[in-house]
XYZ file of C-alpha atoms in Angstrom:
524
model
C -23.807 35.264 -15.706
C -20.199 33.647 -14.673
C -19.625 30.137 -15.620
C -19.455 27.870 -12.445
C -16.308 25.907 -12.382
C -16.289 22.434 -12.606
C -14.172 19.991 -10.997
C -14.088 16.111 -12.282
C -16.490 15.060 -14.969
C -19.919 16.104 -13.516
C -20.872 19.633 -12.179
C -20.700 19.826 -8.308
C -23.506 18.995 -6.082
C -23.375 22.095 -3.842
C -21.486 25.070 -3.883
C -22.383 26.022 -0.486
C -20.030 27.455 2.010
C -19.340 25.838 5.299
C -21.667 26.932 8.252
C -20.576 27.756 11.652
C -21.205 24.532 12.877
C -19.662 22.863 10.333
C -16.451 24.924 10.850
C -16.608 23.777 14.638
C -16.945 20.178 13.416
C -13.962 20.656 11.365
C -11.947 21.829 14.029
C -12.941 19.288 16.309
C -12.139 16.762 13.600
C -8.565 18.274 13.405
C -8.225 18.226 17.151
C -8.985 14.281 17.017
C -6.721 13.641 14.606
C -4.102 15.056 16.602
C -4.961 13.292 19.816
C -4.806 9.907 17.648
C -1.471 10.980 16.956
C -2.004 11.348 13.156
C 0.254 14.577 12.661
C 4.060 14.495 13.181
C 6.069 17.053 15.187
C 8.209 19.763 13.223
C 11.617 17.879 14.486
C 10.506 14.948 12.341
C 9.484 16.763 9.321
C 12.690 18.966 9.301
C 14.544 15.406 9.403
C 12.763 14.558 6.414
C 13.562 17.528 4.436
C 16.893 17.176 5.419
C 17.203 13.681 4.217
C 15.519 14.289 0.898
C 17.964 17.156 0.175
C 20.937 14.794 0.699
C 19.119 12.251 -1.385
C 18.827 14.695 -4.336
C 22.698 15.733 -3.983
C 23.492 11.805 -3.667
C 21.547 11.580 -7.190
C 23.616 14.070 -9.167
C 26.637 12.631 -7.741
C 25.528 8.918 -8.598
C 24.757 10.063 -12.184
C 28.203 11.580 -12.422
C 29.846 8.624 -11.225
C 27.892 6.289 -13.545
C 28.872 8.823 -16.165
C 32.588 8.811 -15.475
C 32.771 5.066 -15.364
C 31.227 4.875 -18.976
C 33.697 7.592 -20.287
C 31.089 10.038 -21.061
C 32.240 13.406 -22.322
C 32.735 15.753 -19.763
C 29.794 17.992 -21.203
C 27.484 15.092 -20.657
C 28.917 14.412 -17.061
C 28.218 18.168 -16.467
C 24.854 18.511 -17.797
C 23.434 14.775 -16.958
C 21.750 15.912 -13.652
C 19.216 13.673 -11.995
C 15.999 14.373 -9.966
C 13.938 12.852 -7.221
C 10.282 12.854 -6.925
C 8.205 12.046 -4.214
C 4.869 10.469 -4.180
C 2.176 8.704 -2.054
C 1.005 9.667 1.428
C 4.337 12.311 1.836
C 3.579 13.949 -1.672
C -0.247 14.205 -0.731
C 0.675 15.702 2.635
C -0.936 13.165 5.043
C 1.988 11.544 6.232
C 2.213 10.938 10.263
C 4.886 9.773 12.743
C 7.088 6.790 11.438
C 5.597 7.038 7.689
C 7.907 6.276 4.888
C 8.646 8.327 1.914
C 8.078 7.266 -1.336
C 10.593 8.490 -3.576
C 11.542 8.172 -7.246
C 14.887 8.979 -8.587
C 14.969 9.896 -12.393
C 17.903 9.799 -14.190
C 19.065 10.448 -18.020
C 18.943 7.665 -20.633
C 22.601 6.421 -20.494
C 21.922 5.278 -16.733
C 20.656 1.874 -16.359
C 18.509 -0.057 -13.756
C 21.768 -2.063 -12.597
C 23.791 1.172 -12.181
C 21.308 2.328 -9.699
C 21.468 -0.839 -7.598
C 25.516 -0.882 -8.120
C 26.571 2.754 -7.590
C 23.812 4.585 -5.586
C 24.172 2.518 -2.492
C 28.008 3.203 -2.322
C 27.687 6.854 -3.303
C 24.875 7.332 -0.605
C 27.545 5.666 2.047
C 30.466 7.856 0.810
C 28.141 10.915 1.155
C 26.199 10.206 4.472
C 27.517 11.170 7.966
C 28.355 8.294 10.335
C 25.234 6.279 11.669
C 23.151 7.979 8.992
C 22.340 4.791 7.003
C 20.763 2.678 9.625
C 19.661 -0.027 7.319
C 19.759 -0.389 3.408
C 17.784 -3.298 1.467
C 18.223 -3.339 -2.384
C 15.513 -5.459 -4.011
C 16.385 -5.352 -7.612
C 14.163 -7.913 -8.846
C 10.775 -6.735 -7.276
C 7.727 -6.003 -9.593
C 9.103 -2.076 -9.233
C 12.635 -2.619 -8.112
C 13.379 -0.826 -4.842
C 15.914 0.263 -2.234
C 14.633 0.235 1.142
C 16.460 2.591 3.616
C 16.168 3.579 7.230
C 18.104 6.841 6.731
C 18.623 9.826 9.345
C 15.865 8.219 11.436
C 13.333 8.015 8.373
C 12.116 5.146 6.068
C 12.546 5.722 2.499
C 11.572 3.608 -0.502
C 13.794 4.472 -3.532
C 12.868 3.396 -6.892
C 14.280 4.174 -10.108
C 13.428 5.277 -13.592
C 15.389 6.332 -16.841
C 14.032 8.711 -19.254
C 14.795 8.726 -23.018
C 16.728 12.153 -22.633
C 20.368 12.950 -22.028
C 19.630 15.490 -19.332
C 17.316 15.591 -16.151
C 17.667 18.956 -15.066
C 15.741 20.327 -11.563
C 12.969 21.793 -13.450
C 12.093 18.633 -15.166
C 8.135 17.745 -14.855
C 6.658 14.441 -15.332
C 3.348 15.848 -16.001
C 4.627 16.208 -19.790
C 3.503 12.820 -21.276
C 6.253 13.028 -23.907
C 8.618 11.832 -21.479
C 7.002 8.326 -21.220
C 8.100 7.660 -24.774
C 10.690 5.043 -24.963
C 9.939 3.898 -21.355
C 10.023 0.082 -20.765
C 7.198 -1.532 -18.453
C 9.267 -1.109 -15.394
C 10.095 2.445 -15.845
C 6.444 3.339 -16.669
C 5.004 1.717 -13.607
C 7.827 3.546 -11.760
C 6.985 7.112 -12.944
C 3.228 6.358 -12.674
C 2.987 6.917 -8.863
C 4.352 10.252 -9.086
C 2.223 11.387 -12.084
C -0.942 10.037 -10.386
C -0.370 11.771 -6.975
C 0.196 15.192 -8.559
C -2.575 14.632 -10.832
C -4.652 13.986 -7.705
C -3.510 17.135 -5.805
C -4.230 19.129 -9.124
C -7.764 17.769 -9.337
C -9.233 18.599 -6.263
C -10.354 21.988 -5.395
C -8.954 22.864 -1.835
C -5.888 20.823 -0.924
C -6.068 21.762 2.875
C -9.653 20.236 2.987
C -8.759 17.175 1.001
C -5.793 16.477 3.236
C -8.078 16.824 6.216
C -10.558 14.712 5.001
C -8.199 12.094 3.648
C -6.514 11.575 7.057
C -9.633 10.839 8.525
C -10.656 8.358 6.023
C -7.405 6.593 6.020
C -7.310 6.351 9.831
C -11.037 5.026 9.701
C -9.897 2.424 6.972
C -7.035 1.312 9.007
C -9.168 1.061 12.336
C -11.635 -0.763 10.307
C -8.782 -3.312 8.748
C -10.009 -2.658 5.102
C -6.709 -1.027 4.119
C -4.751 -3.250 2.133
C -4.552 -3.650 -1.566
C -2.810 -7.209 -1.738
C -5.801 -8.470 0.556
C -8.650 -7.122 -1.665
C -9.197 -3.735 -0.090
C -8.362 -0.382 -1.543
C -5.118 0.800 -0.925
C -3.793 4.374 -0.165
C -3.894 5.910 -3.735
C -7.515 4.380 -4.241
C -8.786 5.936 -0.822
C -7.187 9.247 -1.804
C -9.052 9.398 -5.585
C -12.442 8.444 -3.409
C -11.829 11.615 -1.034
C -10.880 13.408 -4.338
C -14.015 12.628 -6.005
C -16.161 13.740 -3.072
C -14.200 17.086 -2.874
C -15.043 17.515 -6.332
C -18.862 17.566 -5.828
C -18.402 19.828 -2.837
C -15.821 22.407 -3.739
C -16.562 24.682 -1.008
C -17.146 22.505 1.862
C -15.106 21.867 5.177
C -13.200 18.590 5.604
C -15.545 17.631 8.003
C -18.439 17.963 5.547
C -16.487 15.962 2.964
C -16.018 13.217 5.585
C -19.608 13.311 6.249
C -20.482 13.273 2.470
C -18.149 10.421 1.770
C -19.868 7.681 3.338
C -23.189 8.438 1.707
C -21.884 9.212 -1.659
C -19.514 6.120 -1.895
C -21.844 3.827 0.159
C -24.558 4.649 -2.484
C -22.214 4.333 -5.618
C -23.762 2.563 -8.453
C -20.633 -0.055 -9.031
C -19.336 -1.185 -11.493
C -19.781 2.252 -12.478
C -16.062 3.808 -12.389
C -14.693 6.360 -10.104
C -13.258 9.033 -12.373
C -11.477 12.359 -11.561
C -11.365 13.171 -15.176
C -11.858 11.766 -18.392
C -9.462 9.084 -19.245
C -6.631 10.201 -21.771
C -5.254 8.606 -24.747
C -1.371 8.679 -24.783
C 1.367 10.257 -27.130
C 1.244 7.595 -29.657
C 2.208 4.859 -26.820
C 1.178 1.154 -26.766
C 1.050 1.373 -22.982
C -2.669 -0.397 -21.727
C -5.325 1.943 -20.635
C -8.325 0.845 -18.636
C -11.154 -0.057 -20.933
C -14.003 -2.384 -20.131
C -15.144 -1.975 -23.589
C -11.840 -3.163 -25.017
C -10.202 -5.707 -22.357
C -12.693 -8.856 -21.063
C -10.631 -8.591 -17.741
C -11.427 -5.050 -16.941
C -15.094 -5.928 -17.051
C -14.681 -7.956 -13.930
C -13.573 -5.458 -11.701
C -16.333 -5.063 -8.937
C -15.312 -1.516 -7.731
C -13.240 0.245 -10.355
C -11.400 3.324 -9.158
C -9.366 4.931 -11.910
C -5.977 6.592 -11.988
C -6.076 9.883 -13.566
C -2.988 9.938 -15.168
C -2.006 8.140 -18.393
C -1.842 5.453 -18.647
C -4.783 5.097 -16.406
C -5.181 1.968 -14.446
C -7.692 0.423 -12.287
C -6.420 0.810 -8.628
C -8.941 -1.640 -7.140
C -8.760 -4.807 -9.298
C -8.122 -7.125 -6.279
C -11.463 -6.441 -4.671
C -13.375 -9.739 -4.466
C -17.251 -10.433 -3.785
C -16.723 -10.635 -0.350
C -14.466 -7.622 0.370
C -16.827 -5.467 -1.736
C -19.631 -6.417 0.877
C -17.254 -5.867 3.576
C -16.588 -2.279 2.217
C -20.218 -1.391 1.964
C -21.060 -2.854 5.569
C -18.317 -0.431 6.852
C -19.567 2.319 4.767
C -22.997 1.899 6.054
C -21.852 1.702 9.633
C -19.718 4.913 8.851
C -22.504 6.787 7.627
C -24.727 6.119 10.634
C -22.017 7.286 12.973
C -21.187 10.678 11.140
C -25.010 11.322 11.024
C -24.902 11.134 14.892
C -21.705 13.015 15.107
C -23.054 15.925 12.890
C -26.278 15.943 15.277
C -24.141 16.129 18.643
C -24.894 12.533 19.625
C -21.340 11.284 19.150
C -17.895 12.486 18.784
C -15.346 12.071 16.095
C -13.574 9.384 18.197
C -16.390 7.228 17.828
C -15.814 6.972 13.932
C -12.189 6.012 14.589
C -13.345 2.699 16.847
C -11.255 -0.247 16.253
C -12.635 -3.427 14.289
C -14.142 -6.150 15.826
C -12.615 -8.943 13.589
C -11.201 -11.230 15.918
C -13.998 -10.698 18.808
C -17.617 -10.119 17.591
C -17.654 -10.139 13.909
C -17.603 -14.309 13.306
C -17.878 -17.286 14.663
C -15.821 -19.475 12.239
C -12.300 -18.646 11.114
C -9.998 -19.947 8.487
C -6.119 -19.856 9.508
C -3.348 -20.038 6.726
C -0.154 -20.746 8.498
C 2.945 -20.317 6.349
C 6.051 -21.987 8.082
C 9.965 -21.949 7.376
C 12.806 -23.185 9.230
C 15.067 -20.068 8.540
C 14.199 -16.424 8.532
C 15.205 -15.623 5.059
C 13.261 -18.479 3.516
C 9.939 -17.285 5.522
C 10.393 -13.563 4.491
C 9.793 -14.740 0.873
C 7.680 -17.660 1.528
C 5.028 -15.744 3.492
C 4.988 -13.353 0.991
C 3.991 -15.659 -1.516
C 1.509 -17.154 0.483
C 0.194 -13.607 1.269
C -0.211 -12.901 -2.449
C -2.445 -15.839 -2.809
C -4.807 -15.411 -0.024
C -7.374 -13.256 -1.809
C -7.255 -16.010 -4.630
C -8.363 -18.448 -1.757
C -11.026 -15.920 -0.723
C -12.135 -16.019 -4.342
C -12.311 -19.726 -4.337
C -14.070 -19.909 -1.018
C -16.721 -17.437 -2.489
C -17.652 -19.980 -4.977
C -18.871 -22.511 -2.360
C -22.543 -22.381 -1.902
C -21.978 -22.872 2.102
C -20.078 -19.653 2.488
C -21.839 -16.221 2.281
C -18.661 -13.897 3.172
C -14.785 -15.046 3.184
C -13.239 -12.001 5.090
C -9.502 -11.642 5.075
C -7.860 -9.650 7.938
C -5.629 -7.265 6.070
C -2.461 -8.264 7.549
C -0.342 -11.610 8.639
C 0.977 -12.375 12.378
C 4.383 -13.142 12.499
C 5.786 -15.527 15.364
C 9.122 -17.533 16.128
C 8.703 -20.949 17.907
C 11.459 -23.343 19.264
C 10.588 -26.990 19.018
C 12.473 -30.200 20.270
C 11.317 -32.545 17.669
C 9.577 -33.107 14.311
C 6.063 -33.742 16.293
C 6.506 -30.622 17.946
C 7.126 -28.910 14.669
C 4.191 -30.491 13.141
C 2.181 -28.969 15.655
C 3.293 -25.496 14.837
C 2.650 -25.864 11.375
C -0.765 -27.059 12.250
C -1.338 -23.680 14.216
C -0.466 -24.773 17.807
C 0.967 -21.624 19.714
C 2.299 -23.765 22.784
C 5.932 -23.504 21.480
C 6.197 -19.979 20.625
C 9.017 -17.977 22.016
C 7.868 -15.829 24.706
C 10.302 -13.304 24.747
C 10.079 -12.488 20.922
C 6.948 -10.539 20.405
C 4.199 -11.357 17.798
C 4.506 -8.755 14.945
C 2.279 -8.063 12.163
C 3.374 -7.815 8.788
C 2.981 -4.307 8.660
C 4.988 -3.828 11.515
C 8.140 -5.574 10.028
C 7.297 -3.966 6.555
C 10.128 -6.150 4.987
C 10.642 -5.120 1.265
C 11.338 -8.820 0.484
C 8.333 -9.990 1.927
C 6.260 -6.952 0.596
C 7.709 -7.625 -3.187
C 6.646 -11.290 -2.935
C 3.408 -10.320 -1.612
C 2.578 -7.770 -4.405
C 2.854 -10.538 -6.845
C 6.237 -10.667 -7.763
C 7.410 -14.393 -7.756
C 10.189 -13.339 -9.574
C 12.004 -12.217 -6.396
C 11.507 -15.483 -4.671
C 12.897 -17.299 -7.414
C 15.946 -15.067 -7.986
C 16.626 -14.894 -4.092
C 16.559 -18.830 -4.113
C 17.667 -19.676 -7.485
C 13.917 -20.928 -7.925
C 13.770 -23.251 -5.029
C 12.468 -21.889 -1.603
C 14.000 -24.677 -0.006
C 17.556 -24.731 -1.443
C 20.962 -23.207 -0.604
C 21.051 -20.771 2.032
C 17.534 -21.088 2.602
C 17.810 -24.681 4.052
C 20.441 -23.819 6.684
C 18.094 -24.640 9.677
C 18.532 -22.519 12.799
C 19.178 -25.372 15.769
C 19.960 -24.295 19.281
C 21.238 -26.318 22.156
C 18.685 -26.097 25.263
C 19.198 -26.101 29.183
C 18.795 -29.679 29.050
C 21.344 -30.339 26.247
C 18.631 -30.953 23.613
C 18.436 -29.485 20.210
C 15.994 -26.631 19.713
C 14.596 -26.160 16.255
C 13.808 -22.636 15.417
C 10.400 -22.278 13.433
C 9.143 -19.161 11.823
C 5.397 -18.584 11.089
C 3.005 -16.055 9.625
C -0.374 -16.526 10.294
C -3.233 -15.440 7.913
C -7.031 -15.313 9.087
C -10.128 -15.281 7.116
C -13.548 -14.738 9.057
C -15.945 -17.213 7.560
C -19.540 -16.316 7.442
C -21.884 -19.240 6.547
C -24.908 -19.382 4.417
C -27.864 -19.533 6.647
C -29.435 -22.494 4.790
C -26.453 -24.750 5.185
C -25.348 -26.952 8.265
C -22.076 -25.546 9.802
C -20.411 -28.996 10.380
C -20.929 -29.842 7.045
C -19.748 -26.336 5.832
C -16.853 -26.429 7.913
C -15.566 -29.812 6.331
C -13.710 -27.852 3.553
C -11.633 -25.426 5.759
C -8.038 -26.758 5.928
C -5.076 -25.001 4.665
C -1.430 -25.125 5.722
C 1.738 -24.054 3.876
C 5.285 -25.083 4.696
C 9.000 -25.030 3.326
């Protein structure tokens, strides 16, 4: 008798092939995802490929330029190489219109991170056509140093890693753990994204099924506003691993069935039992920390541990709080009810992707956190720093007996205001929208997607201190923007980013007494 193949750490729940009805539901799911603009056109896909091909050529040329600057022997210059790897949604095959491409630039040992930020941008400019580079923002001091590009109509995030090898040929494979030897902490973080993405793809039985299901779950999570690692919800890689685990349990199933099983299995998961796609591996004699609640006390407090499969395994959901766990559980229960009705013909897939009711029905009380600055540059850093602290505020609110749930919305709202005097400025800081500039629309932090803001929001205070010499109100950050109004009055420009936390009070407490503790403003 043939041995049944096992995907993941446990045997499959079912090896059944899809029924005719399940295949029809899968086709209707794909059609709905297309109606939801979840797939990009072939023209944009070809632009992506062309952009990556050029960046690969630029990478090889960049390595040669630095090698020549170092007076390396010609043999070293010729053989040094250099290679790019993609990761994230593009590598997983679940990107859509306007999605960025997460790209890793891997270089040999004699190329330093400082060289990347000094020589890569001018090399790219020299080798690109006129107008190809629409915007380029280096952030060398980020937790994971990055160059943010708008290139050939495509958003590209470039990060860097150097391996302890003399040559990086085009056939180099980062799956080999031996390449992790000699890497510093930042290089290890940089290569981890590619290694995790590749492992996920290798650990699912059918990649096409996985991609269909992941597109659906990502869209659902985004519409329900539970997609944001920095705010205490799962991020992209965590949702991908959850879907991958369900695929392992139903290896022959269609994408529609995986989506249906997702809500019942993940919704009933026995947390804090971790989600694992494979057994946690040890490394090649490295000192890198691997997730281990038996060894590390901090790992024991992870409420919904979802563990990355590539060494060194880490918890992708360490930011989840008591409240966000309750919210996720509630949304999974709602999703399970909807997919049950979809499978019985009572509802359609579009009903699963209905938008959240955070601001309209979910809560009676809201806490607003307003981060304010007098210059745009200061606001990018200050709002990022405030955003990084929101989940910590949520954790503190959870300790209050009066509060049952503190639900952070998963993005901030950026506004521009013009004020005549300090009294009006104080009103803006307190949340008054009377002075908002009407010809500049309110944008979310997702819309602007500023790399400096994101770097600080993801917990890298080094960016803030480096950019402002340790003081967010110093230097160029202090140059207030003042305009002269139609009546000759001075108009002060104030930038704000507002974050919202929905508050559900414990039924045994008085609302008025409970709400006395809710006041939180920030200003620079």
